[in-house]
Amino acid sequence: MGRRLSTEPVTTAVSEGRTAGAPATLTAAGVAKSYGTLRVLAQIDVSVAPGEVVAVLGPSGCGKSTLLRVLAGLEPPDRGRVEIGGQPVRGPSPDRPMVVQGATLFPWLTLRANLEWGPKALGNRQAGAIVDELLEATGLSGSADLLPRQLSGGMRQRAAIAQVLANQPPLLLLDEPFGALDAQTRLRMQEWLIGLLAERRTATLLVTHDVEEALLLGHRLLRLSHRPATVLEELALDLPSPRGRSTLSDPRFVHLKGDVLTRVLDA
């Protein structure tokens, strides 16, 4: 595993009075969202502490991606509040990056330039050192001078996550980031992400349709209802660490997966 990212404060505060690299808790309370007469989110309460991964599981079309967009500040809630480190979310910010299935790298920039773009734009004078550490942590040091089209699908997704972590955000929002990958690559990426996040204090919210992925990556699980979404239940995922491919055959994991899958299918 690569070195830890430096968490020394930088001279530029990235948003809302927060110093880059400082951990913070996400809190959302009573969040509701509609589009005209279509009610998508009824009332959602969620919190994610620094270093915690919360997995959100729910049926297709229930509003999981809408929830992420509200938490990211891309859309305002109709009701309720969203806060990062006690500060209200009032719009988009590098503090709340969202990673989706398709890697969103600049196609004309090399991998290194892609990762340096964010911290340089924020005036972070440690951009070069941060990117060097991230390239090592993600196993991409040997590909730093390649363009995105020269990378494999798994490498592009690693790079997309590294790109947003380069801004040292307190919160990472993941919208099925490995959904487009084949099963073998997806498992390798899940193991890689578990190791990467274990070294950091980033609060992480993962949206997925995959019960196995939710249980493997999450410390807690929120199961949403059909639209308009509410939280049906919250489960603490007390599984042994470190998690990885051996976890999939652990009797506790197998039992928990069957139990959660039954609840999802019977909902």
GROMACS .gro file of N, CA and C in nm, residues 28-138:
model
  333
   28ALA      N    1  -2.735   1.488   0.712
   28ALA     CA    2  -2.854   1.527   0.637
   28ALA      C    3  -2.975   1.489   0.721
   29ALA      N    4  -3.067   1.582   0.737
   29ALA     CA    5  -3.183   1.558   0.823
   29ALA      C    6  -3.311   1.603   0.753
   30GLY      N    7  -3.407   1.513   0.745
   30GLY     CA    8  -3.538   1.545   0.690
   30GLY      C    9  -3.536   1.587   0.545
   31VAL      N   10  -3.442   1.532   0.465
   31VAL     CA   11  -3.426   1.576   0.326
   31VAL      C   12  -3.539   1.521   0.240
   32ALA      N   13  -3.605   1.610   0.169
   32ALA     CA   14  -3.712   1.574   0.075
   32ALA      C   15  -3.686   1.644  -0.058
   33LYS      N   16  -3.725   1.576  -0.169
   33LYS     CA   17  -3.703   1.633  -0.301
   33LYS      C   18  -3.811   1.585  -0.396
   34SER      N   19  -3.867   1.678  -0.471
   34SER     CA   20  -3.966   1.647  -0.574
   34SER      C   21  -3.930   1.719  -0.702
   35TYR      N   22  -3.979   1.665  -0.814
   35TYR     CA   23  -3.970   1.731  -0.944
   35TYR      C   24  -4.113   1.749  -0.994
   36GLY      N   25  -4.165   1.868  -0.975
   36GLY     CA   26  -4.306   1.890  -1.006
   36GLY      C   27  -4.392   1.806  -0.913
   37THR      N   28  -4.477   1.723  -0.972
   37THR     CA   29  -4.564   1.637  -0.892
   37THR      C   30  -4.499   1.503  -0.857
   38LEU      N   31  -4.378   1.479  -0.907
   38LEU     CA   32  -4.311   1.353  -0.881
   38LEU      C   33  -4.229   1.364  -0.752
   39ARG      N   34  -4.273   1.294  -0.649
   39ARG     CA   35  -4.201   1.293  -0.521
   39ARG      C   36  -4.093   1.185  -0.527
   40VAL      N   37  -3.968   1.225  -0.509
   40VAL     CA   38  -3.856   1.132  -0.521
   40VAL      C   39  -3.803   1.093  -0.383
   41LEU      N   40  -3.773   1.190  -0.301
   41LEU     CA   41  -3.727   1.166  -0.165
   41LEU      C   42  -3.832   1.218  -0.067
   42ALA      N   43  -3.880   1.133   0.023
   42ALA     CA   44  -3.983   1.174   0.117
   42ALA      C   45  -3.922   1.236   0.242
   43GLN      N   46  -3.836   1.163   0.309
   43GLN     CA   47  -3.767   1.214   0.427
   43GLN      C   48  -3.647   1.124   0.453
   44ILE      N   49  -3.530   1.180   0.431
   44ILE     CA   50  -3.407   1.102   0.444
   44ILE      C   51  -3.321   1.164   0.554
   45ASP      N   52  -3.280   1.080   0.648
   45ASP     CA   53  -3.184   1.118   0.751
   45ASP      C   54  -3.061   1.030   0.735
   46VAL      N   55  -2.943   1.091   0.727
   46VAL     CA   56  -2.820   1.013   0.714
   46VAL      C   57  -2.705   1.094   0.771
   47SER      N   58  -2.612   1.023   0.832
   47SER     CA   59  -2.488   1.087   0.876
   47SER      C   60  -2.372   0.994   0.840
   48VAL      N   61  -2.259   1.054   0.808
   48VAL     CA   62  -2.139   0.978   0.776
   48VAL      C   63  -2.023   1.044   0.848
   49ALA      N   64  -1.955   0.969   0.934
   49ALA     CA   65  -1.845   1.022   1.012
   49ALA      C   66  -1.714   1.010   0.935
   50PRO      N   67  -1.613   1.088   0.972
   50PRO     CA   68  -1.482   1.075   0.908
   50PRO      C   69  -1.430   0.932   0.917
   51GLY      N   70  -1.382   0.880   0.804
   51GLY     CA   71  -1.329   0.745   0.798
   51GLY      C   72  -1.434   0.636   0.785
   52GLU      N   73  -1.561   0.673   0.778
   52GLU     CA   74  -1.670   0.575   0.770
   52GLU      C   75  -1.720   0.563   0.627
   53VAL      N   76  -1.760   0.441   0.589
   53VAL     CA   77  -1.824   0.417   0.460
   53VAL      C   78  -1.967   0.373   0.487
   54VAL      N   79  -2.063   0.450   0.438
   54VAL     CA   80  -2.204   0.416   0.450
   54VAL      C   81  -2.255   0.379   0.311
   55ALA      N   82  -2.310   0.257   0.299
   55ALA     CA   83  -2.363   0.209   0.171
   55ALA      C   84  -2.513   0.231   0.168
   56VAL      N   85  -2.561   0.282   0.057
   56VAL     CA   86  -2.705   0.307   0.038
   56VAL      C   87  -2.755   0.210  -0.068
   57LEU      N   88  -2.851   0.129  -0.029
   57LEU     CA   89  -2.905   0.024  -0.115
   57LEU      C   90  -3.054   0.047  -0.132
   58GLY      N   91  -3.103   0.030  -0.253
   58GLY     CA   92  -3.246   0.049  -0.277
   58GLY      C   93  -3.283   0.008  -0.417
   59PRO      N   94  -3.413  -0.006  -0.443
   59PRO     CA   95  -3.458  -0.048  -0.576
   59PRO      C   96  -3.426   0.055  -0.682
   60SER      N   97  -3.420   0.011  -0.806
   60SER     CA   98  -3.393   0.101  -0.918
   60SER      C   99  -3.500   0.210  -0.925
   61GLY      N  100  -3.455   0.334  -0.943
   61GLY     CA  101  -3.548   0.445  -0.956
   61GLY      C  102  -3.601   0.500  -0.826
   62CYS      N  103  -3.546   0.458  -0.712
   62CYS     CA  104  -3.600   0.503  -0.584
   62CYS      C  105  -3.549   0.641  -0.543
   63GLY      N  106  -3.444   0.690  -0.610
   63GLY     CA  107  -3.394   0.823  -0.577
   63GLY      C  108  -3.255   0.825  -0.516
   64LYS      N  109  -3.181   0.714  -0.529
   64LYS     CA  110  -3.047   0.709  -0.471
   64LYS      C  111  -2.955   0.814  -0.533
   65SER      N  112  -2.955   0.824  -0.665
   65SER     CA  113  -2.869   0.922  -0.732
   65SER      C  114  -2.915   1.064  -0.703
   66THR      N  115  -3.045   1.083  -0.690
   66THR     CA  116  -3.097   1.215  -0.652
   66THR      C  117  -3.047   1.254  -0.514
   67LEU      N  118  -3.045   1.159  -0.423
   67LEU     CA  119  -2.993   1.185  -0.288
   67LEU      C  120  -2.848   1.231  -0.296
   68LEU      N  121  -2.766   1.162  -0.377
   68LEU     CA  122  -2.627   1.202  -0.391
   68LEU      C  123  -2.615   1.344  -0.446
   69ARG      N  124  -2.697   1.378  -0.543
   69ARG     CA  125  -2.691   1.511  -0.603
   69ARG      C  126  -2.728   1.619  -0.502
   70VAL      N  127  -2.823   1.589  -0.414
   70VAL     CA  128  -2.859   1.684  -0.309
   70VAL      C  129  -2.745   1.699  -0.210
   71LEU      N  130  -2.685   1.586  -0.170
   71LEU     CA  131  -2.574   1.591  -0.074
   71LEU      C  132  -2.453   1.663  -0.133
   72ALA      N  133  -2.434   1.648  -0.264
   72ALA     CA  134  -2.321   1.715  -0.330
   72ALA      C  135  -2.344   1.864  -0.348
   73GLY      N  136  -2.468   1.910  -0.327
   73GLY     CA  137  -2.500   2.050  -0.349
   73GLY      C  138  -2.533   2.082  -0.493
   74LEU      N  139  -2.550   1.978  -0.575
   74LEU     CA  140  -2.585   2.002  -0.716
   74LEU      C  141  -2.732   2.038  -0.732
   75GLU      N  142  -2.815   1.997  -0.636
   75GLU     CA  143  -2.956   2.033  -0.635
   75GLU      C  144  -2.996   2.064  -0.491
   76PRO      N  145  -3.081   2.165  -0.469
   76PRO     CA  146  -3.123   2.197  -0.333
   76PRO      C  147  -3.236   2.104  -0.289
   77PRO      N  148  -3.242   2.069  -0.162
   77PRO     CA  149  -3.358   1.993  -0.113
   77PRO      C  150  -3.480   2.084  -0.105
   78ASP      N  151  -3.598   2.027  -0.118
   78ASP     CA  152  -3.721   2.104  -0.097
   78ASP      C  153  -3.742   2.131   0.051
   79ARG      N  154  -3.706   2.032   0.133
   79ARG     CA  155  -3.713   2.045   0.278
   79ARG      C  156  -3.592   1.977   0.338
   80GLY      N  157  -3.563   2.010   0.464
   80GLY     CA  158  -3.454   1.947   0.534
   80GLY      C  159  -3.324   2.025   0.521
   81ARG      N  160  -3.219   1.971   0.581
   81ARG     CA  161  -3.090   2.039   0.580
   81ARG      C  162  -2.978   1.939   0.552
   82VAL      N  163  -2.872   1.991   0.491
   82VAL     CA  164  -2.751   1.914   0.465
   82VAL      C  165  -2.633   1.996   0.513
   83GLU      N  166  -2.547   1.934   0.595
   83GLU     CA  167  -2.432   2.005   0.650
   83GLU      C  168  -2.305   1.920   0.638
   84ILE      N  169  -2.193   1.986   0.619
   84ILE     CA  170  -2.061   1.924   0.622
   84ILE      C  171  -1.982   1.993   0.733
   85GLY      N  172  -1.944   1.919   0.833
   85GLY     CA  173  -1.870   1.979   0.944
   85GLY      C  174  -1.944   2.092   1.011
   86GLY      N  175  -2.078   2.081   1.015
   86GLY     CA  176  -2.160   2.183   1.078
   86GLY      C  177  -2.191   2.303   0.991
   87GLN      N  178  -2.137   2.307   0.869
   87GLN     CA  179  -2.161   2.417   0.777
   87GLN      C  180  -2.265   2.376   0.673
   88PRO      N  181  -2.367   2.460   0.647
   88PRO     CA  182  -2.471   2.422   0.551
   88PRO      C  183  -2.418   2.411   0.409
   89VAL      N  184  -2.470   2.314   0.336
   89VAL     CA  185  -2.438   2.295   0.195
   89VAL      C  186  -2.530   2.385   0.113
   90ARG      N  187  -2.471   2.475   0.036
   90ARG     CA  188  -2.551   2.571  -0.041
   90ARG      C  189  -2.521   2.566  -0.190
   91GLY      N  190  -2.441   2.472  -0.233
   91GLY     CA  191  -2.410   2.462  -0.374
   91GLY      C  192  -2.294   2.367  -0.395
   92PRO      N  193  -2.253   2.347  -0.521
   92PRO     CA  194  -2.143   2.255  -0.550
   92PRO      C  195  -2.012   2.304  -0.487
   93SER      N  196  -1.923   2.209  -0.460
   93SER     CA  197  -1.794   2.242  -0.399
   93SER      C  198  -1.698   2.126  -0.420
   94PRO      N  199  -1.568   2.154  -0.430
   94PRO     CA  200  -1.469   2.045  -0.434
   94PRO      C  201  -1.471   1.960  -0.308
   95ASP      N  202  -1.534   2.010  -0.201
   95ASP     CA  203  -1.548   1.934  -0.077
   95ASP      C  204  -1.639   1.813  -0.092
   96ARG      N  205  -1.721   1.811  -0.197
   96ARG     CA  206  -1.823   1.706  -0.209
   96ARG      C  207  -1.820   1.645  -0.349
   97PRO      N  208  -1.709   1.586  -0.389
   97PRO     CA  209  -1.699   1.529  -0.525
   97PRO      C  210  -1.784   1.403  -0.538
   98MET      N  211  -1.834   1.381  -0.659
   98MET     CA  212  -1.913   1.261  -0.688
   98MET      C  213  -1.847   1.185  -0.802
   99VAL      N  214  -1.825   1.056  -0.781
   99VAL     CA  215  -1.766   0.968  -0.882
   99VAL      C  216  -1.874   0.876  -0.934
  100VAL      N  217  -1.892   0.872  -1.066
  100VAL     CA  218  -1.997   0.792  -1.128
  100VAL      C  219  -1.934   0.677  -1.206
  101GLN      N  220  -2.016   0.600  -1.277
  101GLN     CA  221  -1.967   0.481  -1.348
  101GLN      C  222  -1.862   0.513  -1.453
  102GLY      N  223  -1.888   0.611  -1.536
  102GLY     CA  224  -1.794   0.647  -1.641
  102GLY      C  225  -1.691   0.745  -1.589
  103ALA      N  226  -1.562   0.711  -1.600
  103ALA     CA  227  -1.457   0.800  -1.551
  103ALA      C  228  -1.464   0.935  -1.620
  104THR      N  229  -1.459   1.044  -1.542
  104THR     CA  230  -1.475   1.179  -1.595
  104THR      C  231  -1.340   1.250  -1.599
  105LEU      N  232  -1.245   1.192  -1.669
  105LEU     CA  233  -1.113   1.253  -1.684
  105LEU      C  234  -1.111   1.342  -1.807
  106PHE      N  235  -1.026   1.445  -1.804
  106PHE     CA  236  -1.008   1.529  -1.921
  106PHE      C  237  -0.931   1.448  -2.025
  107PRO      N  238  -0.989   1.421  -2.142
  107PRO     CA  239  -0.924   1.330  -2.238
  107PRO      C  240  -0.797   1.385  -2.298
  108TRP      N  241  -0.776   1.517  -2.298
  108TRP     CA  242  -0.659   1.576  -2.360
  108TRP      C  243  -0.542   1.593  -2.263
  109LEU      N  244  -0.563   1.562  -2.135
  109LEU     CA  245  -0.458   1.576  -2.035
  109LEU      C  246  -0.402   1.439  -1.997
  110THR      N  247  -0.274   1.436  -1.964
  110THR     CA  248  -0.217   1.313  -1.912
  110THR      C  249  -0.277   1.281  -1.775
  111LEU      N  250  -0.253   1.160  -1.729
  111LEU     CA  251  -0.305   1.120  -1.598
  111LEU      C  252  -0.255   1.214  -1.490
  112ARG      N  253  -0.125   1.244  -1.489
  112ARG     CA  254  -0.071   1.334  -1.388
  112ARG      C  255  -0.138   1.471  -1.394
  113ALA      N  256  -0.153   1.525  -1.515
  113ALA     CA  257  -0.214   1.657  -1.530
  113ALA      C  258  -0.359   1.655  -1.485
  114ASN      N  259  -0.431   1.544  -1.509
  114ASN     CA  260  -0.568   1.532  -1.461
  114ASN      C  261  -0.574   1.542  -1.309
  115LEU      N  262  -0.482   1.472  -1.241
  115LEU     CA  263  -0.483   1.471  -1.096
  115LEU      C  264  -0.437   1.606  -1.038
  116GLU      N  265  -0.347   1.674  -1.108
  116GLU     CA  266  -0.297   1.802  -1.058
  116GLU      C  267  -0.394   1.918  -1.082
  117TRP      N  268  -0.488   1.898  -1.174
  117TRP     CA  269  -0.574   2.010  -1.215
  117TRP      C  270  -0.651   2.069  -1.096
  118GLY      N  271  -0.716   1.984  -1.016
  118GLY     CA  272  -0.798   2.033  -0.906
  118GLY      C  273  -0.719   2.106  -0.799
  119PRO      N  274  -0.617   2.043  -0.739
  119PRO     CA  275  -0.542   2.114  -0.635
  119PRO      C  276  -0.473   2.240  -0.685
  120LYS      N  277  -0.426   2.240  -0.810
  120LYS     CA  278  -0.366   2.363  -0.863
  120LYS      C  279  -0.470   2.473  -0.878
  121ALA      N  280  -0.590   2.436  -0.922
  121ALA     CA  281  -0.697   2.535  -0.937
  121ALA      C  282  -0.736   2.595  -0.802
  122LEU      N  283  -0.718   2.516  -0.695
  122LEU     CA  284  -0.750   2.563  -0.561
  122LEU      C  285  -0.633   2.635  -0.496
  123GLY      N  286  -0.522   2.649  -0.568
  123GLY     CA  287  -0.407   2.719  -0.515
  123GLY      C  288  -0.325   2.638  -0.416
  124ASN      N  289  -0.336   2.506  -0.421
  124ASN     CA  290  -0.264   2.420  -0.328
  124ASN      C  291  -0.120   2.404  -0.376
  125ARG      N  292  -0.026   2.458  -0.301
  125ARG     CA  293   0.114   2.455  -0.341
  125ARG      C  294   0.177   2.317  -0.321
  126GLN      N  295   0.103   2.224  -0.258
  126GLN     CA  296   0.152   2.089  -0.240
  126GLN      C  297   0.100   1.994  -0.348
  127ALA      N  298   0.044   2.049  -0.456
  127ALA     CA  299  -0.021   1.967  -0.558
  127ALA      C  300   0.070   1.855  -0.610
  128GLY      N  301   0.195   1.887  -0.641
  128GLY     CA  302   0.285   1.786  -0.696
  128GLY      C  303   0.308   1.670  -0.601
  129ALA      N  304   0.331   1.702  -0.472
  129ALA     CA  305   0.356   1.597  -0.372
  129ALA      C  306   0.231   1.514  -0.348
  130ILE      N  307   0.114   1.579  -0.346
  130ILE     CA  308  -0.011   1.507  -0.325
  130ILE      C  309  -0.035   1.409  -0.438
  131VAL      N  310  -0.012   1.454  -0.561
  131VAL     CA  311  -0.035   1.368  -0.677
  131VAL      C  312   0.065   1.254  -0.681
  132ASP      N  313   0.191   1.280  -0.646
  132ASP     CA  314   0.290   1.172  -0.641
  132ASP      C  315   0.245   1.062  -0.545
  133GLU      N  316   0.196   1.100  -0.428
  133GLU     CA  317   0.151   1.003  -0.328
  133GLU      C  318   0.028   0.927  -0.375
  134LEU      N  319  -0.064   0.998  -0.442
  134LEU     CA  320  -0.184   0.932  -0.492
  134LEU      C  321  -0.152   0.835  -0.605
  135LEU      N  322  -0.062   0.873  -0.694
  135LEU     CA  323  -0.022   0.784  -0.802
  135LEU      C  324   0.038   0.655  -0.745
  136GLU      N  325   0.118   0.669  -0.640
  136GLU     CA  326   0.176   0.551  -0.577
  136GLU      C  327   0.068   0.468  -0.508
  137ALA      N  328  -0.023   0.535  -0.434
  137ALA     CA  329  -0.126   0.464  -0.359
  137ALA      C  330  -0.222   0.389  -0.451
  138THR      N  331  -0.243   0.442  -0.573
  138THR     CA  332  -0.336   0.380  -0.666
  138THR      C  333  -0.267   0.286  -0.764
   0.00000   0.00000   0.00000
